[in-house]
Amino acid sequence: MGPVLEYGVEKNITAHNLLGAYLHLGSKDGVLLKIKFSRGNQQFIFPVQLSDGISPSAVFYGTVLPVGIYFVVKMLLIKPFLKDQKEKDLAMKREKYAEEIAEKRREAQVAVELMREQVERITQDEEAKAGIIIVKAWYGKLAAEDLSEIDERKCIDVLVPLQLLVKESTLILPGGKTKANLPGFYDPCMTDDKHLYIRYKFRRQLHQVTIEDKDPIKLPQQKHLIRVSISET
C-alpha cells in the first residue's frame, strides 16, 4: 500500500453526539478527507476524495476545511439546537418543581405571619436607636440591582424574615449554604442562580447590597452606604 499518514480531531457536540474529521494521506489513496459522525452506538463516515496523489494544496484544504465546516455547523446548527434543548429541559424542570415551590410558598407565608408581631417589636427597638431597619429585601433571580426588571414569579419579598434576624443592630449570617432554608424563605426558581438584595437604614442613612445565594451576610457595613452626590441634593 505504501506509506500512509492519518490525523484528525474529534469533538463532542452534545452528550451523545460526536463529530470528527480525519485527513488520510497515502501514496496509493492520495488525499482523503473523512468526516465522522457518531450518535450513541451508531457511527457514520463520509469520505471525500480531495486528490488522487499527494498534493500540498489538497493537504492544506483538507486541514483547514473541517475547521471552517465545524464553526459554520456550530453557529448555524449546534448552538441553536443546544439552546433549544436547554430551554426545553428548563421548562420541564420548572413544571416538575412547580408543585413543590407552591407548597414551600405556603409554608413560608405561614411562617412570615407568625413572625410579624415579633418583627414589629424589633423594628421599634431599632428605630429608637437608629439601628438597622430593613427597607426592602428580595431573594431569587434578580435581573438588576435597582430592581427595575424584577420578575416577581422568580423572586420573593424577604423583608420580614430578615428584620427578624437583626440582633442589637447587627445582622450576621454565615456563608456556604443556600438562604432558601432560612425561616420565611423558600426557593422560588430552582433552576436559576439566586441572589439576595437588601436595602436598609442604619443611623438613618440608606444602605444597599446584593450578594450571591451562598455568600455570608454582615450588616451594617460602610461600603453599603448609598452616597448622594451634590447634584442630587
mmCIF file of C-alpha atoms in Angstrom:
data_model
loop_
_atom_site.group_PDB
_atom_site.id
_atom_site.type_symbol
_atom_site.label_atom_id
_atom_site.label_comp_id
_atom_site.label_asym_id
_atom_site.label_seq_id
_atom_site.Cartn_x
_atom_site.Cartn_y
_atom_site.Cartn_z
ATOM 1 C CA MET A 1 0.000 0.000 0.000
ATOM 2 C CA GLY A 2 2.925 2.377 0.538
ATOM 3 C CA PRO A 3 3.353 4.948 3.284
ATOM 4 C CA VAL A 4 0.132 6.054 4.990
ATOM 5 C CA LEU A 5 -0.449 9.002 7.328
ATOM 6 C CA GLU A 6 -3.722 9.837 9.029
ATOM 7 C CA TYR A 7 -4.503 12.574 11.560
ATOM 8 C CA GLY A 8 -7.619 14.303 12.767
ATOM 9 C CA VAL A 9 -9.725 15.628 15.619
ATOM 10 C CA GLU A 10 -12.976 14.702 17.368
ATOM 11 C CA LYS A 11 -15.383 16.920 19.292
ATOM 12 C CA ASN A 12 -18.388 16.062 21.450
ATOM 13 C CA ILE A 13 -21.115 18.389 20.237
ATOM 14 C CA THR A 14 -23.698 17.042 22.704
ATOM 15 C CA ALA A 15 -23.687 14.423 25.452
ATOM 16 C CA HIS A 16 -24.377 11.650 22.911
ATOM 17 C CA ASN A 17 -23.163 13.108 19.606
ATOM 18 C CA LEU A 18 -19.584 13.285 18.337
ATOM 19 C CA LEU A 19 -18.237 15.000 15.227
ATOM 20 C CA GLY A 20 -14.788 14.246 13.845
ATOM 21 C CA ALA A 21 -12.624 14.862 10.792
ATOM 22 C CA TYR A 22 -9.562 12.906 9.657
ATOM 23 C CA LEU A 23 -7.142 13.559 6.830
ATOM 24 C CA HIS A 24 -5.774 10.375 5.219
ATOM 25 C CA LEU A 25 -2.630 10.608 3.088
ATOM 26 C CA GLY A 26 -1.394 7.609 1.139
ATOM 27 C CA SER A 27 0.820 7.071 -1.883
ATOM 28 C CA LYS A 28 -1.953 4.991 -3.474
ATOM 29 C CA ASP A 29 -5.071 6.629 -1.954
ATOM 30 C CA GLY A 30 -3.967 10.235 -2.396
ATOM 31 C CA VAL A 31 -5.552 12.757 -0.043
ATOM 32 C CA LEU A 32 -8.813 11.615 1.501
ATOM 33 C CA LEU A 33 -10.903 13.588 3.982
ATOM 34 C CA LYS A 34 -13.105 11.504 6.291
ATOM 35 C CA ILE A 35 -15.986 13.164 8.117
ATOM 36 C CA LYS A 36 -17.117 11.071 11.079
ATOM 37 C CA PHE A 37 -20.402 11.451 12.955
ATOM 38 C CA SER A 38 -21.337 9.278 15.927
ATOM 39 C CA ARG A 39 -24.681 9.187 17.714
ATOM 40 C CA GLY A 40 -24.891 6.726 20.582
ATOM 41 C CA ASN A 41 -23.781 3.364 19.210
ATOM 42 C CA GLN A 42 -24.234 4.416 15.583
ATOM 43 C CA GLN A 43 -21.314 5.702 13.528
ATOM 44 C CA PHE A 44 -21.316 7.304 10.075
ATOM 45 C CA ILE A 45 -18.217 8.062 7.974
ATOM 46 C CA PHE A 46 -18.365 10.262 4.861
ATOM 47 C CA PRO A 47 -15.198 10.040 2.709
ATOM 48 C CA VAL A 48 -14.284 12.961 0.434
ATOM 49 C CA GLN A 49 -11.536 12.406 -2.140
ATOM 50 C CA LEU A 50 -9.533 15.627 -2.376
ATOM 51 C CA SER A 51 -6.841 14.385 -4.775
ATOM 52 C CA ASP A 52 -5.538 11.151 -6.290
ATOM 53 C CA GLY A 53 -1.956 11.967 -5.331
ATOM 54 C CA ILE A 54 -0.193 13.805 -2.516
ATOM 55 C CA SER A 55 -0.934 17.443 -3.270
ATOM 56 C CA PRO A 56 0.140 20.263 -0.890
ATOM 57 C CA SER A 57 -2.968 22.273 -1.754
ATOM 58 C CA ALA A 58 -5.217 19.270 -1.057
ATOM 59 C CA VAL A 59 -3.471 18.697 2.272
ATOM 60 C CA PHE A 60 -3.907 22.389 3.151
ATOM 61 C CA TYR A 61 -7.597 22.476 2.274
ATOM 62 C CA GLY A 62 -8.143 19.103 3.907
ATOM 63 C CA THR A 63 -6.753 20.549 7.134
ATOM 64 C CA VAL A 64 -8.450 23.953 7.026
ATOM 65 C CA LEU A 65 -11.818 22.907 5.540
ATOM 66 C CA PRO A 66 -13.000 20.762 8.506
ATOM 67 C CA VAL A 67 -12.254 23.607 10.913
ATOM 68 C CA GLY A 68 -14.325 26.009 8.810
ATOM 69 C CA ILE A 69 -17.135 23.481 8.450
ATOM 70 C CA TYR A 70 -17.154 22.840 12.203
ATOM 71 C CA PHE A 71 -17.517 26.530 13.077
ATOM 72 C CA VAL A 72 -20.278 27.000 10.499
ATOM 73 C CA VAL A 73 -22.123 23.919 11.773
ATOM 74 C CA LYS A 74 -21.576 25.067 15.360
ATOM 75 C CA MET A 75 -23.008 28.536 14.740
ATOM 76 C CA LEU A 76 -25.912 27.536 12.474
ATOM 77 C CA LEU A 77 -26.909 24.152 13.892
ATOM 78 C CA ILE A 78 -25.240 23.129 17.139
ATOM 79 C CA LYS A 79 -25.679 26.340 19.174
ATOM 80 C CA PRO A 80 -29.363 26.838 18.242
ATOM 81 C CA PHE A 81 -30.023 23.139 18.927
ATOM 82 C CA LEU A 82 -28.317 23.222 22.328
ATOM 83 C CA LYS A 83 -30.094 26.458 23.251
ATOM 84 C CA ASP A 84 -33.470 24.986 22.294
ATOM 85 C CA GLN A 85 -32.667 21.776 24.190
ATOM 86 C CA LYS A 86 -31.651 23.744 27.285
ATOM 87 C CA GLU A 87 -34.874 25.777 27.198
ATOM 88 C CA LYS A 88 -36.925 22.582 26.888
ATOM 89 C CA ASP A 89 -35.063 20.992 29.801
ATOM 90 C CA LEU A 90 -35.598 24.101 31.943
ATOM 91 C CA ALA A 91 -39.302 24.165 31.077
ATOM 92 C CA MET A 92 -39.631 20.508 32.090
ATOM 93 C CA LYS A 93 -37.808 21.150 35.374
ATOM 94 C CA ARG A 94 -39.971 24.186 36.151
ATOM 95 C CA GLU A 95 -43.101 22.127 35.559
ATOM 96 C CA LYS A 96 -41.685 19.354 37.729
ATOM 97 C CA TYR A 97 -40.840 21.743 40.575
ATOM 98 C CA ALA A 98 -43.997 23.881 40.345
ATOM 99 C CA GLU A 99 -45.948 21.880 42.920
ATOM 100 C CA GLU A 100 -43.002 21.769 45.343
ATOM 101 C CA ILE A 101 -42.463 25.534 45.014
ATOM 102 C CA ALA A 102 -46.163 26.184 45.675
ATOM 103 C CA GLU A 103 -46.011 24.085 48.858
ATOM 104 C CA LYS A 104 -42.847 25.864 50.049
ATOM 105 C CA ARG A 105 -44.516 29.219 49.337
ATOM 106 C CA ARG A 106 -47.488 28.335 51.532
ATOM 107 C CA GLU A 107 -45.170 27.231 54.362
ATOM 108 C CA ALA A 108 -43.138 30.451 54.087
ATOM 109 C CA GLN A 109 -46.275 32.618 54.134
ATOM 110 C CA VAL A 110 -47.445 30.936 57.341
ATOM 111 C CA ALA A 111 -44.007 31.411 58.914
ATOM 112 C CA VAL A 112 -43.932 35.116 57.954
ATOM 113 C CA GLU A 113 -47.353 35.735 59.520
ATOM 114 C CA LEU A 114 -46.148 34.178 62.779
ATOM 115 C CA MET A 115 -43.101 36.469 62.729
ATOM 116 C CA ARG A 116 -44.903 39.777 62.262
ATOM 117 C CA GLU A 117 -45.620 40.613 65.903
ATOM 118 C CA GLN A 118 -42.014 39.966 66.970
ATOM 119 C CA VAL A 119 -40.681 41.842 63.942
ATOM 120 C CA GLU A 120 -42.775 44.887 64.868
ATOM 121 C CA ARG A 121 -41.110 44.973 68.291
ATOM 122 C CA ILE A 122 -37.633 44.547 66.782
ATOM 123 C CA THR A 123 -38.332 47.332 64.284
ATOM 124 C CA GLN A 124 -39.492 49.707 67.027
ATOM 125 C CA ASP A 125 -36.373 48.987 69.097
ATOM 126 C CA GLU A 126 -34.079 49.511 66.085
ATOM 127 C CA GLU A 127 -35.841 52.749 65.101
ATOM 128 C CA ALA A 128 -35.429 54.095 68.637
ATOM 129 C CA LYS A 129 -31.633 53.695 68.486
ATOM 130 C CA ALA A 130 -31.200 54.416 64.746
ATOM 131 C CA GLY A 131 -30.158 50.819 64.165
ATOM 132 C CA ILE A 132 -30.836 48.501 61.233
ATOM 133 C CA ILE A 133 -34.212 48.878 59.561
ATOM 134 C CA ILE A 134 -34.770 46.666 56.523
ATOM 135 C CA VAL A 135 -36.453 48.847 53.895
ATOM 136 C CA LYS A 136 -36.591 46.351 51.041
ATOM 137 C CA ALA A 137 -35.345 42.799 50.561
ATOM 138 C CA TRP A 138 -35.730 40.431 47.614
ATOM 139 C CA TYR A 139 -34.431 36.892 47.178
ATOM 140 C CA GLY A 140 -34.332 34.908 43.929
ATOM 141 C CA LYS A 141 -33.352 35.608 40.343
ATOM 142 C CA LEU A 142 -32.518 39.305 40.258
ATOM 143 C CA ALA A 143 -32.113 40.914 36.846
ATOM 144 C CA ALA A 144 -30.732 44.204 38.178
ATOM 145 C CA GLU A 145 -29.596 45.671 41.477
ATOM 146 C CA ASP A 146 -32.061 48.561 41.225
ATOM 147 C CA LEU A 147 -34.889 46.004 40.870
ATOM 148 C CA SER A 148 -36.261 47.817 37.833
ATOM 149 C CA GLU A 149 -36.556 44.496 35.975
ATOM 150 C CA ILE A 150 -37.563 42.210 38.829
ATOM 151 C CA ASP A 151 -39.673 39.169 37.957
ATOM 152 C CA GLU A 152 -41.902 38.537 40.973
ATOM 153 C CA ARG A 153 -42.532 34.989 39.763
ATOM 154 C CA LYS A 154 -38.862 34.226 40.441
ATOM 155 C CA CYS A 155 -38.283 36.471 43.476
ATOM 156 C CA ILE A 156 -39.771 36.680 46.947
ATOM 157 C CA ASP A 157 -40.091 39.502 49.443
ATOM 158 C CA VAL A 158 -37.975 38.620 52.492
ATOM 159 C CA LEU A 159 -38.134 41.898 54.395
ATOM 160 C CA VAL A 160 -39.899 40.392 57.436
ATOM 161 C CA PRO A 161 -37.666 37.293 57.798
ATOM 162 C CA LEU A 162 -34.510 39.409 57.541
ATOM 163 C CA GLN A 163 -35.673 42.006 60.075
ATOM 164 C CA LEU A 164 -36.335 39.143 62.481
ATOM 165 C CA LEU A 165 -32.650 38.174 62.238
ATOM 166 C CA VAL A 166 -31.438 41.636 63.331
ATOM 167 C CA LYS A 167 -29.899 41.445 66.814
ATOM 168 C CA GLU A 168 -28.537 44.541 68.573
ATOM 169 C CA SER A 169 -28.293 46.498 65.313
ATOM 170 C CA THR A 170 -26.380 43.766 63.504
ATOM 171 C CA LEU A 171 -27.328 41.078 61.027
ATOM 172 C CA ILE A 172 -24.806 38.273 60.593
ATOM 173 C CA LEU A 173 -25.289 35.002 58.741
ATOM 174 C CA PRO A 174 -22.540 32.534 57.774
ATOM 175 C CA GLY A 175 -21.984 31.590 54.145
ATOM 176 C CA GLY A 176 -21.682 28.250 52.401
ATOM 177 C CA LYS A 177 -25.384 27.373 52.484
ATOM 178 C CA THR A 178 -28.374 28.402 50.419
ATOM 179 C CA LYS A 179 -30.590 31.016 52.041
ATOM 180 C CA ALA A 180 -33.676 29.214 50.752
ATOM 181 C CA ASN A 181 -33.741 27.226 54.000
ATOM 182 C CA LEU A 182 -33.904 30.264 56.292
ATOM 183 C CA PRO A 183 -37.225 30.719 58.166
ATOM 184 C CA GLY A 184 -39.658 32.609 55.933
ATOM 185 C CA PHE A 185 -37.566 31.947 52.805
ATOM 186 C CA TYR A 186 -38.025 29.401 50.037
ATOM 187 C CA ASP A 187 -36.530 28.770 46.590
ATOM 188 C CA PRO A 188 -38.789 30.473 44.001
ATOM 189 C CA CYS A 189 -36.641 29.492 40.998
ATOM 190 C CA MET A 190 -34.997 26.104 41.479
ATOM 191 C CA THR A 191 -33.371 26.113 38.039
ATOM 192 C CA ASP A 192 -31.771 29.575 38.297
ATOM 193 C CA ASP A 193 -28.909 31.223 40.177
ATOM 194 C CA LYS A 194 -30.151 33.251 43.113
ATOM 195 C CA HIS A 195 -29.109 36.498 44.806
ATOM 196 C CA LEU A 196 -30.238 38.430 47.855
ATOM 197 C CA TYR A 197 -30.812 42.182 47.598
ATOM 198 C CA ILE A 198 -31.099 44.201 50.818
ATOM 199 C CA ARG A 199 -31.820 47.904 51.188
ATOM 200 C CA TYR A 200 -31.620 49.024 54.787
ATOM 201 C CA LYS A 201 -31.261 52.071 57.015
ATOM 202 C CA PHE A 202 -28.514 52.390 59.578
ATOM 203 C CA ARG A 203 -28.097 55.591 61.572
ATOM 204 C CA ARG A 204 -30.993 56.806 59.404
ATOM 205 C CA GLN A 205 -28.872 56.586 56.238
ATOM 206 C CA LEU A 206 -29.762 54.321 53.311
ATOM 207 C CA HIS A 207 -27.521 51.358 52.519
ATOM 208 C CA GLN A 208 -27.871 48.578 49.967
ATOM 209 C CA VAL A 209 -26.098 45.364 48.988
ATOM 210 C CA THR A 210 -26.607 42.442 46.608
ATOM 211 C CA ILE A 211 -24.972 39.126 47.431
ATOM 212 C CA GLU A 212 -24.897 35.669 45.912
ATOM 213 C CA ASP A 213 -27.032 32.953 47.465
ATOM 214 C CA LYS A 214 -24.289 31.245 49.478
ATOM 215 C CA ASP A 215 -22.317 34.350 50.426
ATOM 216 C CA PRO A 216 -22.214 35.382 54.106
ATOM 217 C CA ILE A 217 -24.183 38.402 55.343
ATOM 218 C CA LYS A 218 -22.744 41.037 57.635
ATOM 219 C CA LEU A 219 -24.678 44.266 58.260
ATOM 220 C CA PRO A 220 -24.059 47.115 58.656
ATOM 221 C CA GLN A 221 -21.009 47.954 56.542
ATOM 222 C CA GLN A 222 -19.730 51.350 55.481
ATOM 223 C CA LYS A 223 -19.250 50.185 51.888
ATOM 224 C CA HIS A 224 -23.015 49.567 51.609
ATOM 225 C CA LEU A 225 -23.783 53.262 52.178
ATOM 226 C CA ILE A 226 -25.646 54.921 49.288
ATOM 227 C CA ARG A 227 -23.716 58.100 48.673
ATOM 228 C CA VAL A 228 -25.695 61.055 47.363
ATOM 229 C CA SER A 229 -23.845 63.413 45.043
ATOM 230 C CA ILE A 230 -24.096 67.196 45.437
ATOM 231 C CA SER A 231 -26.038 67.452 42.167
ATOM 232 C CA GLU A 232 -28.725 65.149 43.603
ATOM 233 C CA THR A 233 -29.209 67.152 46.796
#
